[in-house]
Amino acid sequence: MKSCLIYIDHKEIQNSIDLLEVARQMFQDEPYETTGVEFGNQDVTPIEGFDYLIQVHHPKIKLYDQVAVTDVMVQIQEANAYDCILIPATYYGRILAPRLSMHLGVGLVADVTAIGHYNNDLEMIRPAFSGRIMAGIVSRSQSPIMMSIRQGVFHYEDQNNKVTKTMKYVPTQVKDGGISCLSVKKKEQIYDIRESDVLVSGGGGVVKSFHHLEKLATKLGGQVSASRKIVDQGLATRSIQVGQSGKTVSPKLYIAIGIYGSIQHVEGLKNVPHMISVNINRDAPICSLSDIVVEGDAVAFIDGLMKKIEENEGTVL
């Protein structure tokens, strides 16, 4: 039976649980078992869906010390010989994954966005050349197969009501990475476009009027996002970029204003039930994916929709 070890980032638990869908697509109808491993303070959020859950607790392990965490992960892998190791591509996971692959002496496919199968071999698909192409990587090397998985791409739904067996693990020795916390600064409150139900997104067609999107997003209770062209112009930060080289989003409503819809941008949209496109070019690729296409000026559309919303505020439909 195949086995898969999944690292659980305590700051991004749901993104970690969603990696169970990656395991399902990897092994398909082949029997397999999944094991989650979490460090630090347990019993905060119930974690379900795994066959096994390893809870690691040791007074000398600091969650921000990748040296100590990597050392314990190596011990767990050497004791159980898992066939694959999956790590969410969070801020912490992007640091942990390459360090762990180096210590295990295996390759790492980073920022995976899709799983395929090619001639009975596993194919791991990820953006390459700054998101200009999608690369399919086939692994024929020794176990374990290691991947870091882009956030927001895979979504796991547990249909088996699996009972997770919990195991405590206390390492016999822990490496000291020499890292210590000197001070703590409260993080500035910023929004994450991946958590928004409504996104008003601007592209190259609204370079001169991108600032108008904010008022519409606020009125709809959503957030502003952007294509790479807007970010490259310096009008928005990469934290709100949608696409292969940005973030993958799944809002309930996506309003694409002045966006052409290249494959790099479309790859950042997953499971979007409703999409509206506003474009002077009705043949833009994004229009063929949209439920509603508005051909015309972006600012006129925003002003007209804002007026319509204000006229109907308080109306019960």
mmCIF file of C-alpha atoms in Angstrom:
data_model
loop_
_atom_site.group_PDB
_atom_site.id
_atom_site.type_symbol
_atom_site.label_atom_id
_atom_site.label_comp_id
_atom_site.label_asym_id
_atom_site.label_seq_id
_atom_site.Cartn_x
_atom_site.Cartn_y
_atom_site.Cartn_z
ATOM 1 C CA MET A 1 0.000 0.000 0.000
ATOM 2 C CA LYS A 2 1.256 3.467 -0.918
ATOM 3 C CA SER A 3 1.756 6.058 1.808
ATOM 4 C CA CYS A 4 1.855 9.849 1.849
ATOM 5 C CA LEU A 5 3.180 12.238 4.500
ATOM 6 C CA ILE A 6 1.655 15.738 4.597
ATOM 7 C CA TYR A 7 3.137 18.603 6.606
ATOM 8 C CA ILE A 8 0.492 20.679 8.383
ATOM 9 C CA ASP A 9 1.276 24.382 8.608
ATOM 10 C CA HIS A 10 -0.379 25.497 11.850
ATOM 11 C CA LYS A 11 -1.068 28.935 10.343
ATOM 12 C CA GLU A 12 -2.651 27.503 7.174
ATOM 13 C CA ILE A 13 -4.431 24.376 8.387
ATOM 14 C CA GLN A 14 -7.114 24.248 5.685
ATOM 15 C CA ASN A 15 -4.543 24.643 2.918
ATOM 16 C CA SER A 16 -2.681 21.727 4.463
ATOM 17 C CA ILE A 17 -5.800 19.540 4.673
ATOM 18 C CA ASP A 18 -6.548 20.289 1.018
ATOM 19 C CA LEU A 19 -3.359 18.435 0.114
ATOM 20 C CA LEU A 20 -5.339 15.251 0.724
ATOM 21 C CA GLU A 21 -6.906 15.920 -2.674
ATOM 22 C CA VAL A 22 -3.416 15.895 -4.201
ATOM 23 C CA ALA A 23 -2.806 12.449 -2.703
ATOM 24 C CA ARG A 24 -6.147 11.238 -4.060
ATOM 25 C CA GLN A 25 -5.298 12.398 -7.578
ATOM 26 C CA MET A 26 -1.806 10.926 -7.346
ATOM 27 C CA PHE A 27 -2.823 7.406 -6.347
ATOM 28 C CA GLN A 28 -6.327 7.336 -7.919
ATOM 29 C CA ASP A 29 -7.750 3.801 -7.473
ATOM 30 C CA GLU A 30 -4.565 2.416 -5.926
ATOM 31 C CA PRO A 31 -4.796 1.737 -2.150
ATOM 32 C CA TYR A 32 -2.977 4.349 -0.076
ATOM 33 C CA GLU A 33 -2.762 5.851 3.399
ATOM 34 C CA THR A 34 -2.204 9.462 4.411
ATOM 35 C CA THR A 35 -0.412 10.744 7.479
ATOM 36 C CA GLY A 36 -0.438 14.346 8.628
ATOM 37 C CA VAL A 37 2.308 15.711 10.832
ATOM 38 C CA GLU A 38 1.872 18.818 12.976
ATOM 39 C CA PHE A 39 4.202 20.564 15.381
ATOM 40 C CA GLY A 40 3.555 22.641 18.454
ATOM 41 C CA ASN A 41 0.298 23.350 20.247
ATOM 42 C CA GLN A 42 -2.234 20.639 19.442
ATOM 43 C CA ASP A 43 -5.929 20.377 20.305
ATOM 44 C CA VAL A 44 -6.597 23.858 18.892
ATOM 45 C CA THR A 45 -8.289 22.922 15.627
ATOM 46 C CA PRO A 46 -9.562 19.386 14.965
ATOM 47 C CA ILE A 47 -7.842 17.895 11.934
ATOM 48 C CA GLU A 48 -9.770 15.241 10.040
ATOM 49 C CA GLY A 49 -9.512 13.338 6.789
ATOM 50 C CA PHE A 50 -6.137 11.697 7.416
ATOM 51 C CA ASP A 51 -5.653 8.023 8.224
ATOM 52 C CA TYR A 52 -3.067 8.991 10.822
ATOM 53 C CA LEU A 53 -2.016 12.207 12.515
ATOM 54 C CA ILE A 54 1.423 12.544 14.091
ATOM 55 C CA GLN A 55 1.574 15.225 16.764
ATOM 56 C CA VAL A 56 5.116 16.338 17.517
ATOM 57 C CA HIS A 57 5.785 18.090 20.770
ATOM 58 C CA HIS A 58 9.124 18.860 22.341
ATOM 59 C CA PRO A 59 9.969 21.826 24.579
ATOM 60 C CA LYS A 60 13.091 22.611 22.538
ATOM 61 C CA ILE A 61 11.294 22.804 19.180
ATOM 62 C CA LYS A 62 10.461 26.339 18.123
ATOM 63 C CA LEU A 63 7.965 26.480 15.287
ATOM 64 C CA TYR A 64 9.998 29.114 13.465
ATOM 65 C CA ASP A 65 13.183 27.022 13.649
ATOM 66 C CA GLN A 66 13.290 25.186 10.302
ATOM 67 C CA VAL A 67 16.487 23.362 11.305
ATOM 68 C CA ALA A 68 14.770 21.609 14.205
ATOM 69 C CA VAL A 69 11.569 20.894 12.254
ATOM 70 C CA THR A 70 13.526 19.544 9.279
ATOM 71 C CA ASP A 71 15.525 17.228 11.535
ATOM 72 C CA VAL A 72 12.357 15.728 13.026
ATOM 73 C CA MET A 73 10.750 15.370 9.581
ATOM 74 C CA VAL A 74 13.835 13.443 8.447
ATOM 75 C CA GLN A 75 13.524 11.136 11.475
ATOM 76 C CA ILE A 76 9.855 10.463 10.710
ATOM 77 C CA GLN A 77 10.563 9.756 7.031
ATOM 78 C CA GLU A 78 13.461 7.431 7.772
ATOM 79 C CA ALA A 79 11.334 5.500 10.285
ATOM 80 C CA ASN A 80 8.312 5.086 7.997
ATOM 81 C CA ALA A 81 9.619 5.378 4.399
ATOM 82 C CA TYR A 82 6.661 7.262 2.944
ATOM 83 C CA ASP A 83 6.269 7.133 -0.838
ATOM 84 C CA CYS A 84 5.592 10.858 -1.129
ATOM 85 C CA ILE A 85 5.858 14.000 0.971
ATOM 86 C CA LEU A 86 3.562 16.981 0.351
ATOM 87 C CA ILE A 87 4.127 20.442 1.795
ATOM 88 C CA PRO A 88 1.825 23.464 1.316
ATOM 89 C CA ALA A 89 3.593 26.315 -0.484
ATOM 90 C CA THR A 90 2.971 28.759 2.356
ATOM 91 C CA TYR A 91 5.628 31.223 3.472
ATOM 92 C CA TYR A 92 6.947 28.648 5.923
ATOM 93 C CA GLY A 93 6.494 25.689 3.574
ATOM 94 C CA ARG A 94 8.574 27.349 0.857
ATOM 95 C CA ILE A 95 11.472 27.442 3.313
ATOM 96 C CA LEU A 96 10.945 23.978 4.762
ATOM 97 C CA ALA A 97 10.470 22.016 1.520
ATOM 98 C CA PRO A 98 13.879 22.620 -0.140
ATOM 99 C CA ARG A 99 15.705 22.132 3.157
ATOM 100 C CA LEU A 100 13.958 18.799 3.719
ATOM 101 C CA SER A 101 14.552 17.565 0.154
ATOM 102 C CA MET A 102 18.242 18.380 0.476
ATOM 103 C CA HIS A 103 18.575 16.408 3.719
ATOM 104 C CA LEU A 104 16.702 13.442 2.241
ATOM 105 C CA GLY A 105 18.712 13.582 -0.965
ATOM 106 C CA VAL A 106 15.661 13.664 -3.258
ATOM 107 C CA GLY A 107 14.330 16.084 -5.837
ATOM 108 C CA LEU A 108 11.639 18.664 -5.161
ATOM 109 C CA VAL A 109 8.952 19.891 -7.562
ATOM 110 C CA ALA A 110 7.893 23.275 -6.224
ATOM 111 C CA ASP A 111 4.648 25.223 -6.563
ATOM 112 C CA VAL A 112 2.640 22.410 -8.165
ATOM 113 C CA THR A 113 -0.771 23.472 -9.508
ATOM 114 C CA ALA A 114 -2.058 20.244 -11.117
ATOM 115 C CA ILE A 115 -1.543 16.483 -11.063
ATOM 116 C CA GLY A 116 -1.585 14.319 -14.174
ATOM 117 C CA HIS A 117 -0.517 10.886 -15.374
ATOM 118 C CA TYR A 118 1.665 10.285 -18.420
ATOM 119 C CA ASN A 119 2.352 6.750 -19.696
ATOM 120 C CA ASN A 120 1.659 5.352 -16.218
ATOM 121 C CA ASP A 121 4.064 7.862 -14.682
ATOM 122 C CA LEU A 122 3.054 10.615 -12.290
ATOM 123 C CA GLU A 123 3.155 14.061 -13.911
ATOM 124 C CA MET A 124 3.513 17.136 -11.719
ATOM 125 C CA ILE A 125 2.453 20.375 -13.410
ATOM 126 C CA ARG A 126 3.748 23.789 -12.376
ATOM 127 C CA PRO A 127 4.295 27.281 -13.852
ATOM 128 C CA ALA A 128 7.687 27.898 -15.461
ATOM 129 C CA PHE A 129 9.532 30.865 -16.963
ATOM 130 C CA SER A 130 7.729 33.376 -14.719
ATOM 131 C CA GLY A 131 4.367 31.808 -15.478
ATOM 132 C CA ARG A 132 4.699 32.005 -19.273
ATOM 133 C CA ILE A 133 4.299 28.248 -19.724
ATOM 134 C CA MET A 134 3.076 25.240 -17.756
ATOM 135 C CA ALA A 135 5.707 22.534 -17.306
ATOM 136 C CA GLY A 136 4.837 18.871 -16.841
ATOM 137 C CA ILE A 137 7.496 17.103 -14.773
ATOM 138 C CA VAL A 138 7.652 13.312 -14.691
ATOM 139 C CA SER A 139 9.467 11.706 -11.777
ATOM 140 C CA ARG A 140 11.301 8.417 -12.228
ATOM 141 C CA SER A 141 13.651 8.885 -9.291
ATOM 142 C CA GLN A 142 13.758 7.077 -5.976
ATOM 143 C CA SER A 143 11.196 7.563 -3.207
ATOM 144 C CA PRO A 144 9.959 9.738 -1.757
ATOM 145 C CA ILE A 145 8.429 12.026 -4.363
ATOM 146 C CA MET A 146 8.441 15.530 -2.903
ATOM 147 C CA MET A 147 6.217 18.435 -3.834
ATOM 148 C CA SER A 148 5.221 21.818 -2.497
ATOM 149 C CA ILE A 149 1.648 22.671 -3.523
ATOM 150 C CA ARG A 150 0.362 26.124 -4.416
ATOM 151 C CA GLN A 151 -2.331 27.382 -2.054
ATOM 152 C CA GLY A 152 -5.941 27.596 -3.132
ATOM 153 C CA VAL A 153 -5.624 25.244 -6.108
ATOM 154 C CA PHE A 154 -6.806 21.938 -4.632
ATOM 155 C CA HIS A 155 -9.916 21.492 -2.488
ATOM 156 C CA TYR A 156 -10.551 18.353 -0.468
ATOM 157 C CA GLU A 157 -13.985 17.067 0.441
ATOM 158 C CA ASP A 158 -14.043 14.130 2.848
ATOM 159 C CA GLN A 159 -16.845 11.848 1.730
ATOM 160 C CA ASN A 160 -15.805 8.830 3.771
ATOM 161 C CA ASN A 161 -16.068 10.339 7.268
ATOM 162 C CA LYS A 162 -12.690 8.842 7.998
ATOM 163 C CA VAL A 163 -11.687 8.433 11.648
ATOM 164 C CA THR A 164 -8.174 9.793 12.128
ATOM 165 C CA LYS A 165 -5.868 7.859 14.430
ATOM 166 C CA THR A 166 -3.683 10.216 16.459
ATOM 167 C CA MET A 167 -0.133 9.351 17.471
ATOM 168 C CA LYS A 168 2.163 11.337 19.759
ATOM 169 C CA TYR A 169 5.772 11.613 18.699
ATOM 170 C CA VAL A 170 8.518 12.831 21.008
ATOM 171 C CA PRO A 171 11.887 12.982 19.230
ATOM 172 C CA THR A 172 14.809 11.579 21.165
ATOM 173 C CA GLN A 173 17.012 14.478 20.072
ATOM 174 C CA VAL A 174 16.369 17.889 18.588
ATOM 175 C CA LYS A 175 18.849 20.025 16.671
ATOM 176 C CA ASP A 176 19.211 23.617 17.722
ATOM 177 C CA GLY A 177 19.121 25.835 14.667
ATOM 178 C CA GLY A 178 20.586 28.741 16.580
ATOM 179 C CA ILE A 179 17.501 30.825 15.812
ATOM 180 C CA SER A 180 15.925 32.903 18.553
ATOM 181 C CA CYS A 181 13.078 35.408 18.630
ATOM 182 C CA LEU A 182 14.406 38.885 19.410
ATOM 183 C CA SER A 183 11.134 40.782 19.131
ATOM 184 C CA VAL A 184 7.541 40.444 17.972
ATOM 185 C CA LYS A 185 5.862 43.040 15.772
ATOM 186 C CA LYS A 186 2.144 42.923 15.137
ATOM 187 C CA LYS A 187 1.459 42.279 11.479
ATOM 188 C CA GLU A 188 -0.267 45.045 9.595
ATOM 189 C CA GLN A 189 -3.859 44.070 8.813
ATOM 190 C CA ILE A 190 -4.051 43.288 5.116
ATOM 191 C CA TYR A 191 -6.591 41.338 3.133
ATOM 192 C CA ASP A 192 -5.989 38.116 1.249
ATOM 193 C CA ILE A 193 -7.759 38.010 -2.113
ATOM 194 C CA ARG A 194 -8.046 34.216 -1.790
ATOM 195 C CA GLU A 195 -10.543 34.693 1.044
ATOM 196 C CA SER A 196 -12.853 37.117 -0.783
ATOM 197 C CA ASP A 197 -16.221 36.033 -2.215
ATOM 198 C CA VAL A 198 -16.216 38.954 -4.662
ATOM 199 C CA LEU A 199 -13.204 40.174 -6.635
ATOM 200 C CA VAL A 200 -13.155 43.215 -8.898
ATOM 201 C CA SER A 201 -10.055 42.662 -10.989
ATOM 202 C CA GLY A 202 -8.312 45.090 -13.314
ATOM 203 C CA GLY A 203 -6.033 44.467 -16.290
ATOM 204 C CA GLY A 204 -4.079 46.324 -18.948
ATOM 205 C CA GLY A 205 -7.224 47.983 -20.258
ATOM 206 C CA VAL A 206 -7.674 50.019 -17.073
ATOM 207 C CA VAL A 207 -4.110 51.185 -16.447
ATOM 208 C CA LYS A 208 -5.245 54.818 -16.367
ATOM 209 C CA SER A 209 -8.376 54.160 -14.296
ATOM 210 C CA PHE A 210 -7.398 51.276 -12.015
ATOM 211 C CA HIS A 211 -8.139 53.368 -8.917
ATOM 212 C CA HIS A 212 -11.849 53.398 -9.867
ATOM 213 C CA LEU A 213 -12.139 49.675 -9.062
ATOM 214 C CA GLU A 214 -11.856 50.258 -5.314
ATOM 215 C CA LYS A 215 -15.212 52.001 -4.940
ATOM 216 C CA LEU A 216 -17.047 49.232 -6.805
ATOM 217 C CA ALA A 217 -15.341 46.504 -4.792
ATOM 218 C CA THR A 218 -16.259 48.267 -1.547
ATOM 219 C CA LYS A 219 -19.881 48.668 -2.623
ATOM 220 C CA LEU A 220 -20.085 44.932 -3.436
ATOM 221 C CA GLY A 221 -18.399 43.913 -0.181
ATOM 222 C CA GLY A 222 -15.431 42.506 -2.070
ATOM 223 C CA GLN A 223 -11.782 43.226 -2.773
ATOM 224 C CA VAL A 224 -9.671 44.532 -5.634
ATOM 225 C CA SER A 225 -7.314 42.227 -7.499
ATOM 226 C CA ALA A 226 -5.165 42.700 -10.576
ATOM 227 C CA SER A 227 -3.529 41.061 -13.547
ATOM 228 C CA ARG A 228 0.227 40.965 -14.017
ATOM 229 C CA LYS A 229 0.160 43.985 -16.347
ATOM 230 C CA ILE A 230 -1.176 46.172 -13.547
ATOM 231 C CA VAL A 231 1.455 44.872 -11.119
ATOM 232 C CA ASP A 232 4.265 45.398 -13.647
ATOM 233 C CA GLN A 233 3.098 48.999 -14.049
ATOM 234 C CA GLY A 234 3.583 49.505 -10.308
ATOM 235 C CA LEU A 235 -0.107 50.237 -9.733
ATOM 236 C CA ALA A 236 -0.667 47.241 -7.431
ATOM 237 C CA THR A 237 1.394 44.916 -5.268
ATOM 238 C CA ARG A 238 2.014 41.294 -6.168
ATOM 239 C CA SER A 239 -0.030 40.284 -3.113
ATOM 240 C CA ILE A 240 -3.241 41.000 -5.085
ATOM 241 C CA GLN A 241 -2.105 39.557 -8.413
ATOM 242 C CA VAL A 242 -4.190 36.752 -9.921
ATOM 243 C CA GLY A 243 -2.484 34.224 -12.185
ATOM 244 C CA GLN A 244 0.311 31.704 -12.500
ATOM 245 C CA SER A 245 2.884 34.079 -11.064
ATOM 246 C CA GLY A 246 0.369 35.467 -8.566
ATOM 247 C CA LYS A 247 -2.363 33.794 -6.527
ATOM 248 C CA THR A 248 -5.011 31.240 -7.376
ATOM 249 C CA VAL A 249 -8.476 32.441 -6.369
ATOM 250 C CA SER A 250 -11.982 30.927 -6.167
ATOM 251 C CA PRO A 251 -14.439 33.786 -5.532
ATOM 252 C CA LYS A 252 -18.179 33.382 -6.001
ATOM 253 C CA LEU A 253 -18.128 36.388 -8.353
ATOM 254 C CA TYR A 254 -15.184 37.570 -10.463
ATOM 255 C CA ILE A 255 -15.547 40.850 -12.348
ATOM 256 C CA ALA A 256 -12.754 41.134 -14.923
ATOM 257 C CA ILE A 257 -12.384 44.739 -16.063
ATOM 258 C CA GLY A 258 -10.014 45.425 -18.941
ATOM 259 C CA ILE A 259 -8.450 41.962 -18.680
ATOM 260 C CA TYR A 260 -7.501 40.191 -21.897
ATOM 261 C CA GLY A 261 -7.460 36.709 -20.363
ATOM 262 C CA SER A 262 -4.146 35.114 -21.255
ATOM 263 C CA ILE A 263 -3.591 31.512 -20.170
ATOM 264 C CA GLN A 264 -1.326 32.763 -17.378
ATOM 265 C CA HIS A 265 -4.181 34.750 -15.869
ATOM 266 C CA VAL A 266 -6.908 32.152 -16.426
ATOM 267 C CA GLU A 267 -4.791 29.516 -14.660
ATOM 268 C CA GLY A 268 -5.218 31.595 -11.492
ATOM 269 C CA LEU A 269 -9.009 31.129 -11.566
ATOM 270 C CA LYS A 270 -10.346 27.903 -10.083
ATOM 271 C CA ASN A 271 -13.990 26.951 -9.490
ATOM 272 C CA VAL A 272 -15.389 30.446 -10.137
ATOM 273 C CA PRO A 273 -19.187 30.000 -10.491
ATOM 274 C CA HIS A 274 -19.966 33.500 -11.823
ATOM 275 C CA MET A 275 -17.832 35.771 -14.000
ATOM 276 C CA ILE A 276 -18.504 39.139 -15.612
ATOM 277 C CA SER A 277 -16.149 40.635 -18.200
ATOM 278 C CA VAL A 278 -15.961 44.294 -19.168
ATOM 279 C CA ASN A 279 -13.892 44.848 -22.289
ATOM 280 C CA ILE A 280 -13.815 46.917 -25.435
ATOM 281 C CA ASN A 281 -12.746 43.744 -27.255
ATOM 282 C CA ARG A 282 -15.602 41.237 -27.270
ATOM 283 C CA ASP A 283 -13.243 38.595 -28.700
ATOM 284 C CA ALA A 284 -10.838 38.689 -25.746
ATOM 285 C CA PRO A 285 -10.303 35.141 -24.379
ATOM 286 C CA ILE A 286 -11.688 36.089 -20.947
ATOM 287 C CA CYS A 287 -15.058 36.867 -22.572
ATOM 288 C CA SER A 288 -15.558 33.267 -23.717
ATOM 289 C CA LEU A 289 -15.316 32.146 -20.076
ATOM 290 C CA SER A 290 -17.743 34.728 -18.714
ATOM 291 C CA ASP A 291 -21.447 34.482 -17.911
ATOM 292 C CA ILE A 292 -21.971 38.144 -18.849
ATOM 293 C CA VAL A 293 -19.866 40.215 -21.258
ATOM 294 C CA VAL A 294 -20.128 44.006 -21.251
ATOM 295 C CA GLU A 295 -18.594 45.628 -24.313
ATOM 296 C CA GLY A 296 -17.640 49.172 -23.525
ATOM 297 C CA ASP A 297 -15.754 51.636 -21.369
ATOM 298 C CA ALA A 298 -14.684 50.423 -17.908
ATOM 299 C CA VAL A 299 -15.299 53.688 -16.044
ATOM 300 C CA ALA A 300 -18.762 54.055 -17.585
ATOM 301 C CA PHE A 301 -19.567 50.502 -16.492
ATOM 302 C CA ILE A 302 -18.391 51.125 -12.925
ATOM 303 C CA ASP A 303 -20.309 54.401 -12.620
ATOM 304 C CA GLY A 304 -23.444 52.848 -14.105
ATOM 305 C CA LEU A 305 -23.345 49.777 -11.863
ATOM 306 C CA MET A 306 -22.638 51.914 -8.790
ATOM 307 C CA LYS A 307 -25.675 54.067 -9.602
ATOM 308 C CA LYS A 308 -27.848 51.001 -10.083
ATOM 309 C CA ILE A 309 -26.729 49.476 -6.776
ATOM 310 C CA GLU A 310 -27.413 52.722 -4.901
ATOM 311 C CA GLU A 311 -30.877 52.998 -6.452
ATOM 312 C CA ASN A 312 -31.772 49.496 -5.288
ATOM 313 C CA GLU A 313 -30.194 49.574 -1.831
ATOM 314 C CA GLY A 314 -32.687 48.435 0.761
ATOM 315 C CA THR A 315 -34.907 46.774 -1.858
ATOM 316 C CA VAL A 316 -36.010 43.249 -0.942
ATOM 317 C CA LEU A 317 -35.981 40.926 -3.947
#
